[in-house]
Coordinates of C-alpha atoms in Angstrom, one line a residue:
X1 CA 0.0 0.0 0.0
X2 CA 1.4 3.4 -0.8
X3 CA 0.3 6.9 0.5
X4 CA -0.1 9.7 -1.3
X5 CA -0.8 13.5 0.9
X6 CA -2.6 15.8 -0.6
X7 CA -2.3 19.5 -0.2
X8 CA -4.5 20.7 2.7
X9 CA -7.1 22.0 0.5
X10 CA -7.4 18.2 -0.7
X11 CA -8.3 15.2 0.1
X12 CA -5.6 12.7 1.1
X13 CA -5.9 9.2 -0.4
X14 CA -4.4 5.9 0.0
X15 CA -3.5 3.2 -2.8
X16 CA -3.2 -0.4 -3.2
X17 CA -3.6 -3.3 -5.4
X18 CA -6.9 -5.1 -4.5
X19 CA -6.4 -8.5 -2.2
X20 CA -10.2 -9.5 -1.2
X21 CA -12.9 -10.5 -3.1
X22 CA -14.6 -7.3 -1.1
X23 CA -11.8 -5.2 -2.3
X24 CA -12.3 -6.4 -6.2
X25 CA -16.6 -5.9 -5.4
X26 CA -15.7 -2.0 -4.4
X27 CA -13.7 -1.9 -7.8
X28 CA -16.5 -3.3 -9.8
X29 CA -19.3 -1.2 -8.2
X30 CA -17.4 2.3 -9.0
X31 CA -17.1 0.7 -12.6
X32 CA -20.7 -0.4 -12.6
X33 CA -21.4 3.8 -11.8
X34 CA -19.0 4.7 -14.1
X35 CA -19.4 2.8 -17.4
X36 CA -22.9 1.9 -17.0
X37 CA -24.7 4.4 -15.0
X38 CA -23.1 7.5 -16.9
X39 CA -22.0 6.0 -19.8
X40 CA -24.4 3.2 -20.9
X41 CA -22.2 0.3 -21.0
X42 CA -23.1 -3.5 -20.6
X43 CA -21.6 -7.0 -21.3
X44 CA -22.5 -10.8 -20.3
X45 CA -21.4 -10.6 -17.1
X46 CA -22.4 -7.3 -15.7
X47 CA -25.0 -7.5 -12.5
X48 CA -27.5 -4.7 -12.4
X49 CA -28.8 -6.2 -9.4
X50 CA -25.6 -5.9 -7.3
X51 CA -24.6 -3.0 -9.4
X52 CA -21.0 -4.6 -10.8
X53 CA -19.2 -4.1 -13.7
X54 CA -17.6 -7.2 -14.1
X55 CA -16.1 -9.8 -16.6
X56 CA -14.3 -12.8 -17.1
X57 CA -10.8 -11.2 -17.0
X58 CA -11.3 -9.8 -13.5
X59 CA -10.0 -13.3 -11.7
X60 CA -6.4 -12.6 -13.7
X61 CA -5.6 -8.9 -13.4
X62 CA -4.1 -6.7 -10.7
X63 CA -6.8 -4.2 -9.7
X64 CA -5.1 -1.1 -8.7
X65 CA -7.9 1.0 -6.1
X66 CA -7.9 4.7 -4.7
X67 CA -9.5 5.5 -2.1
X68 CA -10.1 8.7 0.1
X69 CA -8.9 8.2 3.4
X70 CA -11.0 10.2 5.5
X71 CA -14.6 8.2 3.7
X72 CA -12.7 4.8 3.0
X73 CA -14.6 4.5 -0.2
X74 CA -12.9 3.3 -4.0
X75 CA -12.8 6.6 -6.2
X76 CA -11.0 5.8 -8.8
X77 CA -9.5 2.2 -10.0
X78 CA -7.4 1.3 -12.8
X79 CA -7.0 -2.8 -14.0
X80 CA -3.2 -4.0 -14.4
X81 CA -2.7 -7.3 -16.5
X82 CA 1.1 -8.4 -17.4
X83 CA 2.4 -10.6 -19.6
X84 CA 2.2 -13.4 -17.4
X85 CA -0.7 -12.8 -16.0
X86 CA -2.0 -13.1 -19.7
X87 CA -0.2 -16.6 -20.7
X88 CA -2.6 -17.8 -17.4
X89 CA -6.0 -16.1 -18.8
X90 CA -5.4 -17.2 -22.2
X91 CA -5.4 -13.9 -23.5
X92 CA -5.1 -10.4 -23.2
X93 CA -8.4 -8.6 -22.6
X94 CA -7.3 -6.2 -26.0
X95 CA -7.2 -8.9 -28.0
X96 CA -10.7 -9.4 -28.5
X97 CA -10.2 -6.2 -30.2
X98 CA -7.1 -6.1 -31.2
X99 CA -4.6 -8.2 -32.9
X100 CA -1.9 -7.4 -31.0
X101 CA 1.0 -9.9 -32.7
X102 CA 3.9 -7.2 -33.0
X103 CA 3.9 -6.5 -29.3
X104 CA 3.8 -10.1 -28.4
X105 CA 6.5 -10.8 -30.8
X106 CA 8.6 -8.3 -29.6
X107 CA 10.3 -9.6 -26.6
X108 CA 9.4 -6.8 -24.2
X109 CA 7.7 -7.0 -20.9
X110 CA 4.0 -6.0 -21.5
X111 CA 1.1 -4.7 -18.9
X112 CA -2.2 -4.0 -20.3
X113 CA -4.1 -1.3 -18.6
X114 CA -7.9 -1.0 -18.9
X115 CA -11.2 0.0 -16.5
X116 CA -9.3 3.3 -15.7
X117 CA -12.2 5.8 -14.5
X118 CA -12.7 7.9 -11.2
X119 CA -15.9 8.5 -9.1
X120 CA -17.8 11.8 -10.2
X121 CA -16.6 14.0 -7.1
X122 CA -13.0 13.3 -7.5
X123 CA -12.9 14.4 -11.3
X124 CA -10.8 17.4 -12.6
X125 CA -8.6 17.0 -9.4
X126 CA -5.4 15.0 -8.5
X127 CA -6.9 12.2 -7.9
X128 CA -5.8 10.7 -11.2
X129 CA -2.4 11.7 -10.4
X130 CA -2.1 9.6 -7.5
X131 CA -3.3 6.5 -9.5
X132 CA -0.7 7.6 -12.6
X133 CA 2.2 7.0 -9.4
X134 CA 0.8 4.1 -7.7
X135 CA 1.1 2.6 -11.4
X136 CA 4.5 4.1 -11.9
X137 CA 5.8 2.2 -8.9
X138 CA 4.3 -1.0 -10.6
X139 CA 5.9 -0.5 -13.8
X140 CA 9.2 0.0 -11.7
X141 CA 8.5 -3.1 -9.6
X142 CA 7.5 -5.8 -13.1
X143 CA 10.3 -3.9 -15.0
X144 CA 7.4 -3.3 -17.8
X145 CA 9.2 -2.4 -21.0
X146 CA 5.5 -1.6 -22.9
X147 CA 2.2 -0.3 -21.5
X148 CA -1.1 -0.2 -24.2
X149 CA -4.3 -0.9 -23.8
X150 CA -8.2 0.4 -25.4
X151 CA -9.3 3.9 -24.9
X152 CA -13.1 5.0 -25.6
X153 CA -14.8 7.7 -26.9
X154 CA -18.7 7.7 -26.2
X155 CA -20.9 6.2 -28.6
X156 CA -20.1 4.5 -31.9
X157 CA -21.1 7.0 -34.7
X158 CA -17.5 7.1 -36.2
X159 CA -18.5 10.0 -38.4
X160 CA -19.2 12.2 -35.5
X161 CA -15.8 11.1 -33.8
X162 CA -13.8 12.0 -37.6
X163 CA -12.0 14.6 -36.5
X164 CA -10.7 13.1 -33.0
X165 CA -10.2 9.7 -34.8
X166 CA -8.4 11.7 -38.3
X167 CA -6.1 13.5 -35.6
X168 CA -5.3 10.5 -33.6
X169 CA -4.5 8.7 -36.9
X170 CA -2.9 11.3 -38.9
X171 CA -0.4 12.7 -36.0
X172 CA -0.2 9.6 -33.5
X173 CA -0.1 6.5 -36.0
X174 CA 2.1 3.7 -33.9
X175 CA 5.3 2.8 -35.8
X176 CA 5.2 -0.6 -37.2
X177 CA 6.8 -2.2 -34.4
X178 CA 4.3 -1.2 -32.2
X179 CA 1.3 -1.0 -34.5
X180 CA -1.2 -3.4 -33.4
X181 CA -4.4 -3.8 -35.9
X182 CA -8.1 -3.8 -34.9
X183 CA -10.2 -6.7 -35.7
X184 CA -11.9 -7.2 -38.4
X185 CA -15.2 -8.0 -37.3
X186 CA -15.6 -4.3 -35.8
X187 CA -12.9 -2.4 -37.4
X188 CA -13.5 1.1 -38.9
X189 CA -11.1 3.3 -40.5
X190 CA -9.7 5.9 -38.7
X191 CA -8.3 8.2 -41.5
X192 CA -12.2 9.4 -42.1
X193 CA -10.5 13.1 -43.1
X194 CA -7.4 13.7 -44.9
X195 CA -4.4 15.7 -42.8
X196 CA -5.5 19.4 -44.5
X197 CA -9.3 19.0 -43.5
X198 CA -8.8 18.2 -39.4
X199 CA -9.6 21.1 -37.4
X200 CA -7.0 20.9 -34.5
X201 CA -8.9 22.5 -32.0
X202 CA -12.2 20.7 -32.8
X203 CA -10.4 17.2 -32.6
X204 CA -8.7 18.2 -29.0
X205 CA -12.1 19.3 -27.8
X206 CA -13.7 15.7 -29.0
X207 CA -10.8 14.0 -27.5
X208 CA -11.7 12.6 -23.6
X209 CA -9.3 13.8 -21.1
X210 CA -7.5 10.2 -20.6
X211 CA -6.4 10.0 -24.5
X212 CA -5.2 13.2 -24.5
X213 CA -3.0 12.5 -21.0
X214 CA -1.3 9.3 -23.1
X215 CA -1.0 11.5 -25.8
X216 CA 0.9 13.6 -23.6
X217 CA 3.3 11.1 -22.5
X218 CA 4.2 9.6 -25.7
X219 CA 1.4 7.0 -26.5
X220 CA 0.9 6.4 -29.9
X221 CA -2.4 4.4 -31.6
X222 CA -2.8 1.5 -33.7
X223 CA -4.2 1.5 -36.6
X224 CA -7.9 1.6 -36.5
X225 CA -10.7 1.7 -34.1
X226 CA -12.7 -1.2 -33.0
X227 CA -16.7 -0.7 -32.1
X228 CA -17.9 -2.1 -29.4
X229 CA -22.2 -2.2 -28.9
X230 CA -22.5 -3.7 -25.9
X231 CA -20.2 -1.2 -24.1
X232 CA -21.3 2.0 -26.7
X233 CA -18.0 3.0 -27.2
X234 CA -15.7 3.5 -30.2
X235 CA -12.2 2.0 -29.0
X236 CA -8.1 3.1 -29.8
X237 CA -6.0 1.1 -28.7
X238 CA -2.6 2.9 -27.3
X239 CA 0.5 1.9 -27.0
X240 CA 3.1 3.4 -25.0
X241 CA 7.0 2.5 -24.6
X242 CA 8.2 3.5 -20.9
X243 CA 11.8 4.0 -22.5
X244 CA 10.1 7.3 -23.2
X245 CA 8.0 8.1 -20.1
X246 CA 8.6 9.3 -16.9
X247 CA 5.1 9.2 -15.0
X248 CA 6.4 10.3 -11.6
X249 CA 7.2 14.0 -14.0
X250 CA 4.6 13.6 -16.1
X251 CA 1.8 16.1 -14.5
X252 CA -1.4 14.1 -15.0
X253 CA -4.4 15.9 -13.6
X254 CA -7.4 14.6 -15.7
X255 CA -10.9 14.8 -15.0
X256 CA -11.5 11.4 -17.3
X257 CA -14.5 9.3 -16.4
X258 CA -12.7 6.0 -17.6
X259 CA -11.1 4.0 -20.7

């Protein structure tokens, strides 16, 4: 567990990786408010009754939890999966999505990051932050060479998202040792507009807050999006080498609801 003080004006929080099934239910209820409340989401597994976001990948990955010391309640989580971890699930949770070959090819130490989102109140703060150097310690710890995982935007109208999705594409195309390839059975194009057409501004303003924080640090995109119905998202996957990162410098105040 690591601790994390805030400024006085702040709320202090504490961080850890989950260890009880009660700590995993707290990560799957914020989720549950997060990416189905707000945002519309679903899936086979999910329990409106109990109000949990869940799946079948949550037995193999590291759940990383926040929480607020003074209330003792989750705000914001973020889902860890290594290599290893992956060889035991069978998979990594991208590649339902994305055919991610060249990175397992590659010979570098991966973890997959997903399920990132905060609780409402805590948005726009530093709460992020302290998640961004909880997972910084991680990386340090695993010796993780690569970091990717999906991003969302909202909804799965892809010519409402062309400007966002031409930027990303036209700027922040992965090289091709790094350029994993969305799936057929979803994919959609994400050169929709040609480099002179995208309106800079416009695509920032479309981009959610989390995209443009890995865009920040270095991430680069593969190439295409992937649509995904159940969860009502259109999904980039990012991909980022920590040879180029520093998180602990890396000034990450975000007010994202999740990715």
């Amino acid at each position: 567990m690591s601790q994390h003080a805030m400024p006085e004006t702040g709320p202090a929080f504490t961080v850890k990786i989950a260890e009880t099934p009660d700590d995993l239910r707290a990560a799957q209820a914020l989720r549950y408010d997060v990416f189905v409340r707000e945002l519309g989401g679903g899936g086979a597994l999910v329990d409106h009754e109990a109000g949990l976001e869940r799946d079948r990948f949550d037995p193999f990955f590291d759940h990383l939890l926040l929480s607020d010391e003074e209330t003792g309640r989750v705000v914001g989580v973020y889902r860890l999966m290594r290599d290893d971890q992956a060889r035991t699930a069978g998979q990594f949770y991208s590649e339902d999505e994305y055919d991610l070959s060249v990175l397992k090819s590659g010979g570098r130490r991966l973890l997959e990051l997903g399920r990132s989102c905060l609780h409402r109140d805590y948005r726009g703060g530093a709460a992020m932050y302290h998640l961004w150097s909880a997972l910084a310690d991680y990386i340090a710890q695993h010796r993780i060479e690569i970091l990717f995982g999906v991003a969302s935007f909202h909804g799965t109208d892809v010519d409402r998202l062309a400007q966002p999705l031409s930027a990303l594409h036209h700027n922040h195309l992965a090289p091709p040792d790094l350029r994993v390839r969305a799936r057929p059975d979803h994919f959609a194009a994400m050169d929709r507009l040609p480099h002179e057409d995208i309106d800079r501004r416009a695509a920032m303003l479309a981009m959610p807050a989390l995209i443009k924080a890995y865009l920040r640090l270095g991430g680069v995109v593969g190439e295409g999006a992937w649509i995904d119905h159940a969860f009502n998202t259109t999904d980039i996957c990012l991909v980022l080498d920590t040879a180029r990162l520093n998180l602990r410098r890396s000034r990450i105040y975000t007010g994202a609801r999740g990715a």
